[in-house]
Amino acid sequence: MKPSIRLATKEDIPFLVESRIAFFNELWGEPLTEAQQAEARQLLPAQFEHALGETLFCFLVEVGNKPVSMGCLATQQKLYHPNLPKGRAGKLLNFYTPPQHRREGHARLLMGHIIEFAKTHQIGAISLNATSMAKELYKDAGFIPDPAQIHLPMTLKLDEDGQTVN
């Protein structure tokens, strides 16, 4: 069967949640703990419900009406920057294809679709954090490392009480 792509809806949230958990289980080389998986299953549905179709656009590749791959584009309105005059930016998140459906071209198909979506929605730049497994896919789609390297990514983690977490 020929794969098709569609925008995820709220009815797809259970698949999106389980795919995100599977993504993390593979990304870090060891599975999330039972407590982390339970927390993800508790928090993710509301997070998807809130953002889906507003600032988060998730796409599904389906074969025979069954989802076999997913990828999301988070959008953000930023202030003017010479490299992003209109301020519309996107970030690719959570590209995930279960192992049994890999090497079938689904991620590549999804990537092209999301790039076209970004173009039609006046998104001036798309960024991502590449895993080693997907690096070639992104390079083939035209992504390049930031040549300027003028910004050092830094993070301040805060707990639920607003206290700094080391």
mmCIF file of C-alpha atoms in Angstrom:
data_model
loop_
_atom_site.group_PDB
_atom_site.id
_atom_site.type_symbol
_atom_site.label_atom_id
_atom_site.label_comp_id
_atom_site.label_asym_id
_atom_site.label_seq_id
_atom_site.Cartn_x
_atom_site.Cartn_y
_atom_site.Cartn_z
ATOM 1 C CA MET A 1 0.000 0.000 0.000
ATOM 2 C CA LYS A 2 1.083 3.530 -0.717
ATOM 3 C CA PRO A 3 1.757 5.704 2.344
ATOM 4 C CA SER A 4 -0.219 8.895 2.917
ATOM 5 C CA ILE A 5 0.412 11.884 5.186
ATOM 6 C CA ARG A 6 -2.077 13.795 7.243
ATOM 7 C CA LEU A 7 -2.133 16.357 10.013
ATOM 8 C CA ALA A 8 -2.656 14.742 13.411
ATOM 9 C CA THR A 9 -5.885 15.524 15.236
ATOM 10 C CA LYS A 10 -6.867 15.294 18.875
ATOM 11 C CA GLU A 11 -8.049 11.737 18.206
ATOM 12 C CA ASP A 12 -4.398 10.856 17.488
ATOM 13 C CA ILE A 13 -3.138 12.005 20.887
ATOM 14 C CA PRO A 14 -2.787 8.443 22.283
ATOM 15 C CA PHE A 15 -0.513 7.537 19.341
ATOM 16 C CA LEU A 16 1.449 10.784 19.742
ATOM 17 C CA VAL A 17 1.953 10.121 23.468
ATOM 18 C CA GLU A 18 3.155 6.545 22.980
ATOM 19 C CA SER A 19 5.419 7.597 20.105
ATOM 20 C CA ARG A 20 7.023 10.313 22.229
ATOM 21 C CA ILE A 21 7.679 7.822 25.023
ATOM 22 C CA ALA A 22 9.152 5.336 22.525
ATOM 23 C CA PHE A 23 11.296 8.151 21.078
ATOM 24 C CA PHE A 24 12.788 8.903 24.505
ATOM 25 C CA ASN A 25 13.269 5.216 25.279
ATOM 26 C CA GLU A 26 15.470 4.901 22.183
ATOM 27 C CA LEU A 27 17.109 8.328 22.309
ATOM 28 C CA TRP A 28 18.865 7.943 25.624
ATOM 29 C CA GLY A 29 19.916 4.322 25.242
ATOM 30 C CA GLU A 30 17.947 3.250 28.282
ATOM 31 C CA PRO A 31 14.207 3.314 28.787
ATOM 32 C CA LEU A 32 12.437 5.922 30.835
ATOM 33 C CA THR A 33 11.702 4.668 34.326
ATOM 34 C CA GLU A 34 8.204 3.406 35.104
ATOM 35 C CA ALA A 35 7.629 6.644 37.046
ATOM 36 C CA GLN A 36 8.764 8.788 34.094
ATOM 37 C CA GLN A 37 6.550 6.856 31.683
ATOM 38 C CA ALA A 38 3.574 7.250 34.037
ATOM 39 C CA GLU A 39 4.307 10.970 34.354
ATOM 40 C CA ALA A 40 4.552 11.315 30.559
ATOM 41 C CA ARG A 41 1.246 9.495 30.084
ATOM 42 C CA GLN A 42 -0.348 11.801 32.631
ATOM 43 C CA LEU A 43 1.042 15.115 31.308
ATOM 44 C CA LEU A 44 1.431 14.695 27.548
ATOM 45 C CA PRO A 45 -2.267 14.383 26.592
ATOM 46 C CA ALA A 46 -3.081 17.845 27.977
ATOM 47 C CA GLN A 47 0.080 19.309 26.442
ATOM 48 C CA PHE A 48 -0.849 17.957 23.009
ATOM 49 C CA GLU A 49 -4.481 19.021 23.498
ATOM 50 C CA HIS A 50 -3.388 22.591 24.262
ATOM 51 C CA ALA A 51 -0.857 23.056 21.442
ATOM 52 C CA LEU A 52 -2.000 20.790 18.600
ATOM 53 C CA GLY A 53 -3.090 22.852 15.615
ATOM 54 C CA GLU A 54 -2.099 26.130 17.307
ATOM 55 C CA THR A 55 1.678 26.190 17.791
ATOM 56 C CA LEU A 56 2.350 22.478 17.300
ATOM 57 C CA PHE A 57 1.669 20.689 14.030
ATOM 58 C CA CYS A 58 2.190 16.937 14.081
ATOM 59 C CA PHE A 59 1.998 14.871 10.929
ATOM 60 C CA LEU A 60 1.412 11.157 10.569
ATOM 61 C CA VAL A 61 2.473 8.827 7.805
ATOM 62 C CA GLU A 62 -0.189 6.168 7.416
ATOM 63 C CA VAL A 63 -0.203 2.897 5.555
ATOM 64 C CA GLY A 64 -3.630 1.351 5.263
ATOM 65 C CA ASN A 65 -5.085 3.957 7.653
ATOM 66 C CA LYS A 66 -2.586 2.915 10.345
ATOM 67 C CA PRO A 67 0.023 5.433 11.577
ATOM 68 C CA VAL A 68 3.580 4.189 10.992
ATOM 69 C CA SER A 69 5.645 7.363 11.473
ATOM 70 C CA MET A 70 5.296 10.826 12.960
ATOM 71 C CA GLY A 71 7.015 14.193 13.128
ATOM 72 C CA CYS A 72 6.105 17.539 14.654
ATOM 73 C CA LEU A 73 6.810 21.163 13.855
ATOM 74 C CA ALA A 74 6.577 23.592 16.776
ATOM 75 C CA THR A 75 6.095 27.167 15.600
ATOM 76 C CA GLN A 76 6.983 30.384 17.336
ATOM 77 C CA GLN A 77 6.583 34.062 16.602
ATOM 78 C CA LYS A 78 9.851 35.811 17.401
ATOM 79 C CA LEU A 79 10.939 39.417 17.155
ATOM 80 C CA TYR A 80 12.633 40.775 14.054
ATOM 81 C CA HIS A 81 16.100 39.458 13.323
ATOM 82 C CA PRO A 82 18.082 40.167 10.121
ATOM 83 C CA ASN A 83 18.106 36.427 9.369
ATOM 84 C CA LEU A 84 14.402 36.065 10.202
ATOM 85 C CA PRO A 85 12.686 39.348 9.248
ATOM 86 C CA LYS A 86 9.082 38.210 9.758
ATOM 87 C CA GLY A 87 9.966 36.381 12.947
ATOM 88 C CA ARG A 88 8.175 33.102 12.131
ATOM 89 C CA ALA A 89 10.320 30.150 13.172
ATOM 90 C CA GLY A 90 9.786 26.432 13.478
ATOM 91 C CA LYS A 91 11.523 23.617 15.281
ATOM 92 C CA LEU A 92 11.295 19.986 14.271
ATOM 93 C CA LEU A 93 10.477 17.692 17.158
ATOM 94 C CA ASN A 94 9.924 14.049 17.769
ATOM 95 C CA PHE A 95 10.486 12.471 14.379
ATOM 96 C CA TYR A 96 9.777 8.847 15.211
ATOM 97 C CA THR A 97 9.246 5.691 13.206
ATOM 98 C CA PRO A 98 8.885 2.375 15.065
ATOM 99 C CA PRO A 99 11.682 -0.089 14.224
ATOM 100 C CA GLN A 100 9.418 -2.387 12.195
ATOM 101 C CA HIS A 101 8.615 0.469 9.782
ATOM 102 C CA ARG A 102 12.094 1.951 9.355
ATOM 103 C CA ARG A 103 14.019 2.005 6.075
ATOM 104 C CA GLU A 104 10.752 2.371 4.131
ATOM 105 C CA GLY A 105 11.151 6.083 3.321
ATOM 106 C CA HIS A 106 8.510 7.328 5.765
ATOM 107 C CA ALA A 107 10.747 9.857 7.552
ATOM 108 C CA ARG A 108 12.001 11.260 4.241
ATOM 109 C CA LEU A 109 8.418 11.607 2.977
ATOM 110 C CA LEU A 110 7.411 13.270 6.231
ATOM 111 C CA MET A 111 10.369 15.662 6.107
ATOM 112 C CA GLY A 112 9.454 16.898 2.634
ATOM 113 C CA HIS A 113 5.836 17.368 3.655
ATOM 114 C CA ILE A 114 6.717 19.368 6.766
ATOM 115 C CA ILE A 115 9.120 21.597 4.833
ATOM 116 C CA GLU A 116 6.358 22.362 2.306
ATOM 117 C CA PHE A 117 3.946 23.071 5.183
ATOM 118 C CA ALA A 118 6.490 25.517 6.652
ATOM 119 C CA LYS A 119 6.877 27.283 3.301
ATOM 120 C CA THR A 120 3.122 27.751 2.887
ATOM 121 C CA HIS A 121 2.826 29.073 6.455
ATOM 122 C CA GLN A 122 5.558 31.724 6.001
ATOM 123 C CA ILE A 123 7.974 30.086 8.419
ATOM 124 C CA GLY A 124 11.355 31.649 7.698
ATOM 125 C CA ALA A 125 13.611 29.073 9.340
ATOM 126 C CA ILE A 126 13.358 25.551 10.711
ATOM 127 C CA SER A 127 15.765 24.318 13.355
ATOM 128 C CA LEU A 128 16.283 20.922 14.932
ATOM 129 C CA ASN A 129 18.513 18.917 17.221
ATOM 130 C CA ALA A 130 19.790 16.043 15.094
ATOM 131 C CA THR A 131 20.353 12.555 16.414
ATOM 132 C CA SER A 132 23.210 10.633 14.852
ATOM 133 C CA MET A 133 20.694 8.180 13.367
ATOM 134 C CA ALA A 134 18.815 10.937 11.494
ATOM 135 C CA LYS A 135 21.722 13.231 10.630
ATOM 136 C CA GLU A 136 21.904 12.142 6.963
ATOM 137 C CA LEU A 137 18.148 12.566 6.504
ATOM 138 C CA TYR A 138 18.407 16.160 7.674
ATOM 139 C CA LYS A 139 21.496 16.894 5.577
ATOM 140 C CA ASP A 140 19.745 15.479 2.499
ATOM 141 C CA ALA A 141 16.787 17.796 3.192
ATOM 142 C CA GLY A 142 19.113 20.816 3.204
ATOM 143 C CA PHE A 143 19.748 21.347 6.914
ATOM 144 C CA ILE A 144 23.225 22.564 7.795
ATOM 145 C CA PRO A 145 25.000 23.192 11.091
ATOM 146 C CA ASP A 146 24.725 26.806 12.209
ATOM 147 C CA PRO A 147 27.815 28.324 10.554
ATOM 148 C CA ALA A 148 27.838 31.363 12.816
ATOM 149 C CA GLN A 149 27.952 29.408 16.070
ATOM 150 C CA ILE A 150 27.569 32.759 17.810
ATOM 151 C CA HIS A 151 25.084 31.440 20.340
ATOM 152 C CA LEU A 152 25.966 28.965 23.049
ATOM 153 C CA PRO A 153 22.917 26.871 23.953
ATOM 154 C CA MET A 154 22.389 27.090 27.710
ATOM 155 C CA THR A 155 19.567 25.909 29.951
ATOM 156 C CA LEU A 156 18.394 26.822 33.443
ATOM 157 C CA LYS A 157 16.237 24.065 34.907
ATOM 158 C CA LEU A 158 13.573 24.964 37.448
ATOM 159 C CA ASP A 159 11.532 22.554 39.550
ATOM 160 C CA GLU A 160 7.794 22.853 40.253
ATOM 161 C CA ASP A 161 8.483 25.346 43.055
ATOM 162 C CA GLY A 162 10.624 27.550 40.827
ATOM 163 C CA GLN A 163 13.866 26.452 42.463
ATOM 164 C CA THR A 164 16.993 25.900 40.397
ATOM 165 C CA VAL A 165 17.730 22.244 39.642
ATOM 166 C CA ASN A 166 21.359 21.247 39.070
#
